[in-house]
mmCIF file of C-alpha atoms and ligand atoms in Angstrom:
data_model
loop_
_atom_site.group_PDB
_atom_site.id
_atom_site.type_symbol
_atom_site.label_atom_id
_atom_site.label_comp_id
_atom_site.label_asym_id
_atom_site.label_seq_id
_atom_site.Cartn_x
_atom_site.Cartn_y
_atom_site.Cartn_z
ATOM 1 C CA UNK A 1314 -127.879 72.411 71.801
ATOM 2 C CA UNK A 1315 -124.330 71.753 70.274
ATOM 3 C CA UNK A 1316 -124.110 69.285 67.728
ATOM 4 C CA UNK A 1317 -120.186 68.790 68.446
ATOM 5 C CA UNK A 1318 -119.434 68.673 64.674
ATOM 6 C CA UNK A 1319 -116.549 70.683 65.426
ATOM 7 C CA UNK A 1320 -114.442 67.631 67.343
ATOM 8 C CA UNK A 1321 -116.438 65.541 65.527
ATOM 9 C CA UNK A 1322 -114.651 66.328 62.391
ATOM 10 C CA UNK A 1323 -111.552 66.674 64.073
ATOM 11 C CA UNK A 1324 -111.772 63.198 65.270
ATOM 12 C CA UNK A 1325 -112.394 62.141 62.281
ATOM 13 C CA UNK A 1326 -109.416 63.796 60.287
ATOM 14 C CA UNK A 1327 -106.683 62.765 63.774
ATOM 15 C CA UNK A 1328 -107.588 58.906 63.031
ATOM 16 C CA UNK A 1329 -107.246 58.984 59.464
ATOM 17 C CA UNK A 1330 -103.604 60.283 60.113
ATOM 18 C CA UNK A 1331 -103.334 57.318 62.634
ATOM 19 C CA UNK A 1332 -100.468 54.956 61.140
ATOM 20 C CA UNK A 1333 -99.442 52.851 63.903
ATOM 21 C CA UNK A 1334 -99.565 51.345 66.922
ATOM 22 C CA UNK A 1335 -98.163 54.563 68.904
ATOM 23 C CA UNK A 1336 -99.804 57.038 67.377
ATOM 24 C CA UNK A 1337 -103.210 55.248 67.953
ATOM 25 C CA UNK A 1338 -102.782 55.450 71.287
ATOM 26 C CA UNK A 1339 -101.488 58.827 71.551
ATOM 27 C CA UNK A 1340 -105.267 59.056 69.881
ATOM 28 C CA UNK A 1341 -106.703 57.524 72.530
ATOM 29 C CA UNK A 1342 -105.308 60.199 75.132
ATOM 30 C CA UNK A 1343 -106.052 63.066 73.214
ATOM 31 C CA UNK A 1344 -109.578 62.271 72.746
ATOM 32 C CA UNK A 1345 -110.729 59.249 75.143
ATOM 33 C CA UNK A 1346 -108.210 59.479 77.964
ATOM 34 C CA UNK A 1347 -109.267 60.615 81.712
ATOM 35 C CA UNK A 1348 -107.823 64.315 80.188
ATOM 36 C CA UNK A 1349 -108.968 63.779 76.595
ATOM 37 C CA UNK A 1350 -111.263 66.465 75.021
ATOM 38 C CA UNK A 1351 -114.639 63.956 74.992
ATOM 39 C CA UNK A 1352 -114.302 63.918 78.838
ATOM 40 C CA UNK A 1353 -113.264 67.110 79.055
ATOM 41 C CA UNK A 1354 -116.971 68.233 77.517
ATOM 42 C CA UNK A 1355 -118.426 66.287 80.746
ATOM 43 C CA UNK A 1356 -117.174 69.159 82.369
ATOM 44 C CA UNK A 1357 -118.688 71.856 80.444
ATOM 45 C CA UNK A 1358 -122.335 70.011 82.124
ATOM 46 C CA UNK A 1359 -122.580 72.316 84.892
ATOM 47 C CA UNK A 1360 -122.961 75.285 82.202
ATOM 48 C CA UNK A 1361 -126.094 73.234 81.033
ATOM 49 C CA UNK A 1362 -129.410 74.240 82.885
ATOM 50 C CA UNK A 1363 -131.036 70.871 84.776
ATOM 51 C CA UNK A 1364 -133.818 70.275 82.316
ATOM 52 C CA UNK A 1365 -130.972 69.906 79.383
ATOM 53 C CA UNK A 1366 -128.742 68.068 81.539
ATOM 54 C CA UNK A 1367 -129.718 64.324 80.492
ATOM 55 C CA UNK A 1368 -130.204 65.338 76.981
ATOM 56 C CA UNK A 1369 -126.238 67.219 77.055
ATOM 57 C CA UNK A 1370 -125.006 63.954 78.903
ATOM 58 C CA UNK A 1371 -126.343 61.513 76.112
ATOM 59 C CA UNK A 1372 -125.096 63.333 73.508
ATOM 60 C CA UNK A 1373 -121.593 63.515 74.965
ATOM 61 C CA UNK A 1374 -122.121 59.838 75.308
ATOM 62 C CA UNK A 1375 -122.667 59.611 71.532
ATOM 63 C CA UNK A 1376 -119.607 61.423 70.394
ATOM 64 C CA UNK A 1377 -117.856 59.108 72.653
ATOM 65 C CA UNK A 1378 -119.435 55.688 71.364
ATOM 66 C CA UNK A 1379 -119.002 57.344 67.826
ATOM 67 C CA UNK A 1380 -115.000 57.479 68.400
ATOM 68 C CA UNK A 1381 -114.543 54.660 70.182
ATOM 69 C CA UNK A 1382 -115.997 52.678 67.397
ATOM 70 C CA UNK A 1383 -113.332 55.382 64.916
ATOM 71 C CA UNK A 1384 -110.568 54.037 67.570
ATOM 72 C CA UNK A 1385 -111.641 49.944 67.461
ATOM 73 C CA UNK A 1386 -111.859 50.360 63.759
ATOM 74 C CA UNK A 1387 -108.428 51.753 63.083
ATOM 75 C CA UNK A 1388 -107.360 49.237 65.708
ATOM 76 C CA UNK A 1389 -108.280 46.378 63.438
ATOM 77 C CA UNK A 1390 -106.768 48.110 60.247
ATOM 78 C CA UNK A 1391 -103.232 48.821 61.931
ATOM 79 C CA UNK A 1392 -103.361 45.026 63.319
ATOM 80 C CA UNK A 1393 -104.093 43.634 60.185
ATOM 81 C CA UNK A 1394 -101.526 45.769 58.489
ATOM 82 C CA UNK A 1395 -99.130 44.402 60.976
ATOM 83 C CA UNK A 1396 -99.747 40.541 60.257
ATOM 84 C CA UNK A 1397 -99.751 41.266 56.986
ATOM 85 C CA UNK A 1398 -95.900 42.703 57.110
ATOM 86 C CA UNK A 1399 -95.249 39.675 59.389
ATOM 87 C CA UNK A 1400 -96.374 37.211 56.846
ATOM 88 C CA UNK A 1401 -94.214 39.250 54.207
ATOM 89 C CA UNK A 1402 -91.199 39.383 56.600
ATOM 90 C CA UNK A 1403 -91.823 35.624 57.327
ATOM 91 C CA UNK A 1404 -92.371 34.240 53.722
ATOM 92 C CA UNK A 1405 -90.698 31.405 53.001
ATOM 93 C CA UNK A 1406 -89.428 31.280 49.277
ATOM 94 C CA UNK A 1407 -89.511 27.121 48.307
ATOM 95 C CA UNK A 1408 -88.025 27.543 45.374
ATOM 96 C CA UNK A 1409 -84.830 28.998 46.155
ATOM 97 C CA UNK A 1410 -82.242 27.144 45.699
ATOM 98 C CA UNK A 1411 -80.688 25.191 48.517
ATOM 99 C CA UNK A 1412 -77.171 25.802 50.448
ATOM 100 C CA UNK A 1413 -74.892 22.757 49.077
ATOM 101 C CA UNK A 1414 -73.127 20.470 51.413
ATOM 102 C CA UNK A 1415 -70.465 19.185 49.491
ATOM 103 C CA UNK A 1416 -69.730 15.176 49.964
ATOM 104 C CA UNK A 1417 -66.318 14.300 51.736
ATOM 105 C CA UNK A 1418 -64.035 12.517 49.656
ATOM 106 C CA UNK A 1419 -61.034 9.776 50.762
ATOM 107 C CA UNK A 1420 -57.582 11.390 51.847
ATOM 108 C CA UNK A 1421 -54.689 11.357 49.133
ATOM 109 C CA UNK A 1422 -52.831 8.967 51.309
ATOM 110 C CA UNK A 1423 -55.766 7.064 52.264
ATOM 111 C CA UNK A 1424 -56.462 6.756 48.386
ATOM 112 C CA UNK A 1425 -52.608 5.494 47.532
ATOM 113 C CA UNK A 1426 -52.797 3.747 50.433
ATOM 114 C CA UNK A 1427 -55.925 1.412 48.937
ATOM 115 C CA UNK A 1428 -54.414 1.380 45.867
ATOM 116 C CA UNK A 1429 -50.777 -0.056 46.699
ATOM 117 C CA UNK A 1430 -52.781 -2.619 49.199
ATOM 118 C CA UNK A 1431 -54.954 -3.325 45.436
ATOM 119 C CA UNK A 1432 -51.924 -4.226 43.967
ATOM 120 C CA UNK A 1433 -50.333 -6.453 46.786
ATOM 121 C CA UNK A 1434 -53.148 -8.658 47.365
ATOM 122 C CA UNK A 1435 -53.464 -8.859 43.607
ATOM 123 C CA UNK A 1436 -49.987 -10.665 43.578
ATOM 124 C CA UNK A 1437 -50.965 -12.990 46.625
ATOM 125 C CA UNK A 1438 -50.143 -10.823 49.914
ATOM 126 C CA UNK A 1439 -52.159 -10.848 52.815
ATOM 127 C CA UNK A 1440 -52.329 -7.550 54.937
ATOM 128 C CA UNK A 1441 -51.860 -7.455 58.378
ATOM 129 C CA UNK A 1442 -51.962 -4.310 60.888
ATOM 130 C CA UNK A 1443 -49.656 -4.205 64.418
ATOM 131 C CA UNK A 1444 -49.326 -1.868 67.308
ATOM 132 C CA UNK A 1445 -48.006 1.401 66.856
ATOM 133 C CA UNK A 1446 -46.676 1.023 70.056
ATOM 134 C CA UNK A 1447 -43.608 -1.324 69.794
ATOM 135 C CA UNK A 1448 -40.842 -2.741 72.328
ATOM 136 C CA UNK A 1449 -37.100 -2.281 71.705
ATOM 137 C CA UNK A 1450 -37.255 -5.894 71.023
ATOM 138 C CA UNK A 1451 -39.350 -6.143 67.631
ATOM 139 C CA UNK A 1452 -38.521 -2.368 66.036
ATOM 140 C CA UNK A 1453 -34.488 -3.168 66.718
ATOM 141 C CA UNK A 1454 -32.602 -5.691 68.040
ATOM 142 C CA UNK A 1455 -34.644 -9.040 66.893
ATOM 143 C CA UNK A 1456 -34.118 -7.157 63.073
ATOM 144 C CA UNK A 1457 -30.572 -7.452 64.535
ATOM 145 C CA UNK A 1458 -30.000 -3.605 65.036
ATOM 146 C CA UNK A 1459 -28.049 -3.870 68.200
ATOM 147 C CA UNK A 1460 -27.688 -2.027 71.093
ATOM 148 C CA UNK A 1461 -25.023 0.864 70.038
ATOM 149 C CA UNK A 1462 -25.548 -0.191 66.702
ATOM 150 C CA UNK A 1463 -25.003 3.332 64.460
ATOM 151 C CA UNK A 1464 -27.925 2.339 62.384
ATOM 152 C CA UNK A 1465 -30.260 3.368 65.631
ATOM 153 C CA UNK A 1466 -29.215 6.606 65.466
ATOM 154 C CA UNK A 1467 -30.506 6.897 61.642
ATOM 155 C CA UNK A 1468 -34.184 6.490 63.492
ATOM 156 C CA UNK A 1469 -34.656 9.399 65.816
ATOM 157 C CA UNK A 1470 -37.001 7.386 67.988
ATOM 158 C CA UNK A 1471 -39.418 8.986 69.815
ATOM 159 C CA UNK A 1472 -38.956 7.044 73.209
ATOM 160 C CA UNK A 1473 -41.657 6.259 75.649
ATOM 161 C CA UNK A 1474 -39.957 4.481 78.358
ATOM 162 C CA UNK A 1475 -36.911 2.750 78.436
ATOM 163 C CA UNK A 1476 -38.094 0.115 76.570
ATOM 164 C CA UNK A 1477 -41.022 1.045 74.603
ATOM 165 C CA UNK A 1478 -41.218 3.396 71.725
ATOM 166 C CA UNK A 1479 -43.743 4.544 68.944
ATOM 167 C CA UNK A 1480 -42.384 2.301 65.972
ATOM 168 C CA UNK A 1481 -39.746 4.022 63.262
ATOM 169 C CA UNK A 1482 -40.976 1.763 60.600
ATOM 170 C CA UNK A 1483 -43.074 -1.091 59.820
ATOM 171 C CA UNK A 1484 -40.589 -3.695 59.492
ATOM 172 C CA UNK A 1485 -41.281 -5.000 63.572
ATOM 173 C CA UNK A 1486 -44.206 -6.582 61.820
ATOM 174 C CA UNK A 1487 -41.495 -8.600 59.719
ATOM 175 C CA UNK A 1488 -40.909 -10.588 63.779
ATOM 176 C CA UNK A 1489 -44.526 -10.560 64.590
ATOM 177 C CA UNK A 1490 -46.005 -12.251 61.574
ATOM 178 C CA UNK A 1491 -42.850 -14.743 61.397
ATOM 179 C CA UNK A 1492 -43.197 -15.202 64.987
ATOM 180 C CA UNK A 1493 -47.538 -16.089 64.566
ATOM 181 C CA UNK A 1494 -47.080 -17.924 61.024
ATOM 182 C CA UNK A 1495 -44.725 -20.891 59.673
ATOM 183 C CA UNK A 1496 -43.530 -20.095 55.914
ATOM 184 C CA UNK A 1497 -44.743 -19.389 53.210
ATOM 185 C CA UNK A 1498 -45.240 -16.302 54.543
ATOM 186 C CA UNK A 1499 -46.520 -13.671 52.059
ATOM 187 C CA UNK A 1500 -47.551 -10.606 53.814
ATOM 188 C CA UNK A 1501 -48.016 -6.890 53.202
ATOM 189 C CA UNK A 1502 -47.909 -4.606 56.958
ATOM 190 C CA UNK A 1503 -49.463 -1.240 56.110
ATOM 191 C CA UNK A 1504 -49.293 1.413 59.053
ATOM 192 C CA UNK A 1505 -47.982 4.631 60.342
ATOM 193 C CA UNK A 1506 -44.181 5.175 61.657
ATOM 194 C CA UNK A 1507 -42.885 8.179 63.650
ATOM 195 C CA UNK A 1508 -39.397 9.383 63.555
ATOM 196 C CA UNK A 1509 -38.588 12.856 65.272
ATOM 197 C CA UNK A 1510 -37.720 14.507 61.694
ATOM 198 C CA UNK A 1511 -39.841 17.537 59.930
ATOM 199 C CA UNK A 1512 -38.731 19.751 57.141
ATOM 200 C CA UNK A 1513 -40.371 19.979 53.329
ATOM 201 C CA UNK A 1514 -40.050 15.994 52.474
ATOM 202 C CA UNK A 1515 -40.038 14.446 56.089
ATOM 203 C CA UNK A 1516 -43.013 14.491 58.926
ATOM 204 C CA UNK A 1517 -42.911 13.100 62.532
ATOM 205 C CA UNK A 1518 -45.695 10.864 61.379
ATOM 206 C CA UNK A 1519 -45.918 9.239 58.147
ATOM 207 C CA UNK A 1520 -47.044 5.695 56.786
ATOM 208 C CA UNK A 1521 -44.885 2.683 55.558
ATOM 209 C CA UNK A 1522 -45.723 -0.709 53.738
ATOM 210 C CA UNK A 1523 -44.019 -3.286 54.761
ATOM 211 C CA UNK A 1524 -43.599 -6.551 52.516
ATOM 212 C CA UNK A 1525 -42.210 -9.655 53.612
ATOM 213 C CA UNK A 1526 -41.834 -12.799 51.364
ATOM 214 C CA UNK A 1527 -40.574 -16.332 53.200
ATOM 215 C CA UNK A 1528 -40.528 -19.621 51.600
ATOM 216 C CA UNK A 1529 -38.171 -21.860 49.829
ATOM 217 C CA UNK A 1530 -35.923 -20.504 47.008
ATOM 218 C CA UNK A 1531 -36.834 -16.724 47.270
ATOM 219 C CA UNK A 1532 -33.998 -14.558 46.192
ATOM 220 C CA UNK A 1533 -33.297 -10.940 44.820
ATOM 221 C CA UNK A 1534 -34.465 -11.635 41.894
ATOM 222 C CA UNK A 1535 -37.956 -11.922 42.960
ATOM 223 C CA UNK A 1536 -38.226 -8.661 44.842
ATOM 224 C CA UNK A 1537 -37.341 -7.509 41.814
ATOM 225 C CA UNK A 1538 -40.068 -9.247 39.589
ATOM 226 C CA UNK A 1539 -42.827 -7.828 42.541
ATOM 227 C CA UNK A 1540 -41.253 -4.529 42.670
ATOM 228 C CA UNK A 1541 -41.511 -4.005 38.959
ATOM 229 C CA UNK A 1542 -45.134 -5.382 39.113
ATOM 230 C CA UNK A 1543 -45.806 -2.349 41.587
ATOM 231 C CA UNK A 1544 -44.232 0.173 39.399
ATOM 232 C CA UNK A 1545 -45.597 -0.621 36.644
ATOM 233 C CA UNK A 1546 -49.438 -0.822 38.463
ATOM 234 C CA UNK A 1547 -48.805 2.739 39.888
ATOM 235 C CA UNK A 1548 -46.920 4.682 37.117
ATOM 236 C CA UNK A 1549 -47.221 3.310 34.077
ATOM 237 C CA UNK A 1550 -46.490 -0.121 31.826
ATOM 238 C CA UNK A 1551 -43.297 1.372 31.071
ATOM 239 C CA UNK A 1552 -41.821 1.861 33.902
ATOM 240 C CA UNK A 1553 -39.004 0.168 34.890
ATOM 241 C CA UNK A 1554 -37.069 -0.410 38.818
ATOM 242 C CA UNK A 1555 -33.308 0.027 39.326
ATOM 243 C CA UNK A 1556 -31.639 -1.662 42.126
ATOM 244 C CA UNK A 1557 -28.627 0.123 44.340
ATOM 245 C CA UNK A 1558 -26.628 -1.632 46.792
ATOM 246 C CA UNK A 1559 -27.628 -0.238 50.284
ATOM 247 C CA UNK A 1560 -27.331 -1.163 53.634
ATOM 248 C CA UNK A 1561 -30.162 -2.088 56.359
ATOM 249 C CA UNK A 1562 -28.987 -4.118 59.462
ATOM 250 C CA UNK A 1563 -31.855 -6.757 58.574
ATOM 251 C CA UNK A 1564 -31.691 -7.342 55.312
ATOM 252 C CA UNK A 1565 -28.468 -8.631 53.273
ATOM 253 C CA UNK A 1566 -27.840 -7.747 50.496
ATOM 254 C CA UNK A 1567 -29.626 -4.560 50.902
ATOM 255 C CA UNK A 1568 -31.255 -2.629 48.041
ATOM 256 C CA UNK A 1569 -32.364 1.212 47.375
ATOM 257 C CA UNK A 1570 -35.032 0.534 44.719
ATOM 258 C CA UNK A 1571 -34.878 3.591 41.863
ATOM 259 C CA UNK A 1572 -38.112 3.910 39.191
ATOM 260 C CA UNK A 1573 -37.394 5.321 36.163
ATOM 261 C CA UNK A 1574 -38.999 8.929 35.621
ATOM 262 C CA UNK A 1575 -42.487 8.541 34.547
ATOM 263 C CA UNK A 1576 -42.514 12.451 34.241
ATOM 264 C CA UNK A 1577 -39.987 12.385 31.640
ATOM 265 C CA UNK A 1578 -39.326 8.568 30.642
ATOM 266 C CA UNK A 1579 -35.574 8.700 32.077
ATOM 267 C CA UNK A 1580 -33.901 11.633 29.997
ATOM 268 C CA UNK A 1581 -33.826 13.993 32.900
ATOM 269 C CA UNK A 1582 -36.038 16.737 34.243
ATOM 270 C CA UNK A 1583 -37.217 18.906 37.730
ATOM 271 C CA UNK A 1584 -39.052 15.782 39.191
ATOM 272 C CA UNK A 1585 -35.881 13.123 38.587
ATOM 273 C CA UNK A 1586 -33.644 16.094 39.128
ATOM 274 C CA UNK A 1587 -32.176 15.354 36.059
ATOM 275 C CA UNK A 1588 -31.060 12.135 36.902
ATOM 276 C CA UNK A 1589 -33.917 10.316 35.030
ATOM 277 C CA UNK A 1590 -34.043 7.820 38.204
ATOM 278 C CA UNK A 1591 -36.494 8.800 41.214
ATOM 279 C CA UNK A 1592 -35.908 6.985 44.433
ATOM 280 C CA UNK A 1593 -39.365 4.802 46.070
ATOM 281 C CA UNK A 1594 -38.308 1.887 48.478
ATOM 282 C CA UNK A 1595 -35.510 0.097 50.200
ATOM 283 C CA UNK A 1596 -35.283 -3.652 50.600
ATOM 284 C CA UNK A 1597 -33.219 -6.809 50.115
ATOM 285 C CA UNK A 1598 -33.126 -10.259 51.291
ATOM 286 C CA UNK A 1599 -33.954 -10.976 54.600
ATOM 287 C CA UNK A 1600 -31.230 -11.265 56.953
ATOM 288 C CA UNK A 1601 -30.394 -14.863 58.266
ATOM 289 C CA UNK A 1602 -30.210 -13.478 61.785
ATOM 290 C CA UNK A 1603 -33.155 -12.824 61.387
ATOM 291 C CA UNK A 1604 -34.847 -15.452 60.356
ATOM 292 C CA UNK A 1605 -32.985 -17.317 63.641
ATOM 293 C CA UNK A 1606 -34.403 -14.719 65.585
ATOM 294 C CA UNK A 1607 -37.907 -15.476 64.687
ATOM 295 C CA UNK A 1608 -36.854 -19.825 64.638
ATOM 296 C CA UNK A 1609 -36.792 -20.436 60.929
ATOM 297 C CA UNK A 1610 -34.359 -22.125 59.587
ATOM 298 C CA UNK A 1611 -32.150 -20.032 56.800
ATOM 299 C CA UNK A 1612 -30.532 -23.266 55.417
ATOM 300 C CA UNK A 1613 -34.223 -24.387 54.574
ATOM 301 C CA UNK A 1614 -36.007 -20.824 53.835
ATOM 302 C CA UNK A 1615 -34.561 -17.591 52.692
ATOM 303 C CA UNK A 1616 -37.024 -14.219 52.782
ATOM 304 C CA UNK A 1617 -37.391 -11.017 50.999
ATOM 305 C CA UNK A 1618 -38.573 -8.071 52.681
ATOM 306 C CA UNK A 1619 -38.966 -4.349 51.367
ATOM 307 C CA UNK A 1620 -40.382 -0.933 53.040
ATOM 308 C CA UNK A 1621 -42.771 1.706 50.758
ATOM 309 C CA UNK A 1622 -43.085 4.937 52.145
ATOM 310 C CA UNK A 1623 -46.851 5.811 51.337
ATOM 311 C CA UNK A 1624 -46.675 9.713 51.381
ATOM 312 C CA UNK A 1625 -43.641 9.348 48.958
ATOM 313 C CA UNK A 1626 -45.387 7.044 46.236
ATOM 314 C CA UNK A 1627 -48.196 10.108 46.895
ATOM 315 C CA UNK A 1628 -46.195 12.950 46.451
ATOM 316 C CA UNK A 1629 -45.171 11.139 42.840
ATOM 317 C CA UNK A 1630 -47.744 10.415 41.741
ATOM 318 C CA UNK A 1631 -50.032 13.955 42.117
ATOM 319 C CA UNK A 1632 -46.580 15.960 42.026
ATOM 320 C CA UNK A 1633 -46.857 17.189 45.638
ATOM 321 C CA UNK A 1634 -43.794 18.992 46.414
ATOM 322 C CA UNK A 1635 -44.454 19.348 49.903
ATOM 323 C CA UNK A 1636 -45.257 16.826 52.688
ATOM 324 C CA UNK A 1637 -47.004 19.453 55.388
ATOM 325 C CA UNK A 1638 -49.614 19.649 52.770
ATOM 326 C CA UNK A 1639 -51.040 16.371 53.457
ATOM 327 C CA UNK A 1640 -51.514 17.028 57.398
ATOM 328 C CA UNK A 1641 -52.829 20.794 57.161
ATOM 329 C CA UNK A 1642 -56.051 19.563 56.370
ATOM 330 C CA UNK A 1643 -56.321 22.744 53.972
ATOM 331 C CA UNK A 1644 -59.881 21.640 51.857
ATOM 332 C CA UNK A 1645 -58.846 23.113 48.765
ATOM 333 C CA UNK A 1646 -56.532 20.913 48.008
ATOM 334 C CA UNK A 1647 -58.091 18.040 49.959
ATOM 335 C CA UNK A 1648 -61.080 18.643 47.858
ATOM 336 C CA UNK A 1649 -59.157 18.212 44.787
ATOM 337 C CA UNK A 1650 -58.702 14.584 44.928
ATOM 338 C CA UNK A 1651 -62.347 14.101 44.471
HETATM 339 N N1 LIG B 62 -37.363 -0.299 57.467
HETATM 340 C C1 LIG B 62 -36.609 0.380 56.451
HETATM 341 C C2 LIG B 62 -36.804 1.894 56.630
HETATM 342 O O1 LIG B 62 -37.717 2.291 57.301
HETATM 343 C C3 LIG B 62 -37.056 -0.007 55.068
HETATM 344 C C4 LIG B 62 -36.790 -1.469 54.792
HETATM 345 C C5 LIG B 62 -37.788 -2.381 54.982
HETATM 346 C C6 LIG B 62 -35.585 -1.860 54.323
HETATM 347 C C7 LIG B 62 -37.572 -3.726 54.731
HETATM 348 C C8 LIG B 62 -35.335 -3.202 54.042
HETATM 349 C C9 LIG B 62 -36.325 -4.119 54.238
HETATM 350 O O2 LIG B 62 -36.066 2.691 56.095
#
């Protein structure tokens, strides 16, 4: 009677070389399958005389029970092992530090922008916002820029129809407030203008302030007292404002307003290009065809009125030399003006 040792300890030394899931069942072929050596002794009964034959068959049976038990026990181990790597590859490590999300922070326009409207409604203005759409009507000829008038071809207008047009300044909301309010009218128009223009210092879009002043009495002088109020709020105490005769259909006199160099104090450098003087506004007194146009009487009220360009006062007053970097949307520099 064979004892089978033989496979027996070949079985044994097979499974302990088992590592994985493929080789287990490349295993289970060898020794279990249909054609594996354990069935393959089945064969070897008819060798066996008759009285041996149930004796032979139970012993095969044994070896067989014996490996699958080998096989169902490596099973287990390799499945196990597998979890285990799972649970390793899986791990979760709480205290690592987090990705950061970093807060947004306000636009550098958006942040002058607050700031000028700070100042204004510090000195009494109330802010109003109109359409960016306008009508020939309010963005020319009631600020008495007439038809063929050469001043409409400083404004390359983008044109929308014959008539209406995205507005080239701010100073249409001069007509609408005077046309919705009786004086005193003391109102600041914040908003964004479009001219077709685009090179270093100009965009097709940018945003303008608009101030208008109407009551009794008001005069030059006064745009000059608010003006220097401004300046001296945004740049410094000692700042001071220079007026230059100018021209504007809708204003008369007309004024370029000049701040003295707060990067310098006036003697001359890169920013004032050399001049000591940097240019920030126009203005003047509002025109008395104007103030017809709208029904106010001029021999009873006289106005002032004065446009800011916003990017402008910006570019100052971080030292931005170039306008295209406030539309690129570029977050390193955005991010700056946290
Ligand atoms: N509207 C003028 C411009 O865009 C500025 C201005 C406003 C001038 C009000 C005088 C009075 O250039």
């Amino acid at each position: 009677m064979k004892d089978f040792s033989e496979i027996k300890e070949q079985v044994k030394s097979k499974i302990a070389e088992v590592k994985d899931g493929a080789q287990l069942s490349e295993f289970w072929q060898n020794y279990l399958g249909k054609t594996g050596v354990i069935s393959g002794l089945m064969k070897e009964m008819k060798t066996v005389p008759p009285e041996e034959k149930p004796l032979f068959g139970k012993a095969v049976n044994d070896v067989r029970v014996w490996a699958q038990e080998m096989y169902q026990t490596k099973q287990a181990e390799i499945k196990a092992r597998e979890l285990e790597r799972r649970y390793e590859r899986e791990t979760v490590d709480v205290t690592m530090p987090a990705l950061k999300r970093a807060p947004g922070n306000l636009h550098p326009i958006t942040l002058i922008k607050q700031e000028m409207i700070e100042v204004f409604a510090g000195m009494g203005f109330e802010i109003a916002e109109y359409p960016e759409i306008e009508d020939d009507d309010h963005n020319f000829t009631r600020l008495n820029v007439l038809k063929d008038h050469p001043s409409r071809d400083m404004q390359d207008t983008f044109w929308l129809t014959e008539d209406l047009l995205l507005r080239t300044h701010t100073s249409p909301g001069q007509i609408r407030t005077m046309d919705a309010e009786r004086p005193p009218i003391k109102v600041l128009v914040p908003g964004k203008v479009f001219r077709s223009d685009s090179d270093a210092t100009h965009s097709p879009m940018f945003m303008q302030m608009e101030g208008l002043v109407v009551d009794k009495g008001i005069t030059l002088c006064d745009l000059q007292g608010m003006l220097d109020k401004f300046v001296q709020q945004m740049f410094g105490s000692g700042t001071k404002t220079r007026l230059r005769p100018s021209y504007f259909p809708f204003t008369e006199p007309s004024v370029e307003v000049d701040v003295s160099c707060f990067e310098c104090g006036g003697k001359g450098c890169p920013l004032c290009k050399g001049t000591g003087w940097i240019e920030v506004l126009g203005g003047g007194v509002v025109n008395k065809k104007v103030l017809e146009n709208c029904n106010i009487d001029p021999e009873v009220y006289s106005g002032l009125a004065f446009g800011i360009g916003v990017e402008r006062i910006t570019m100052l007053k971080y030292g931005i030399s170039n306008m295209g970097l406030f539309f690129e949307n570029n977050l390193d520099m955005l991010r700056q003006f946290k």
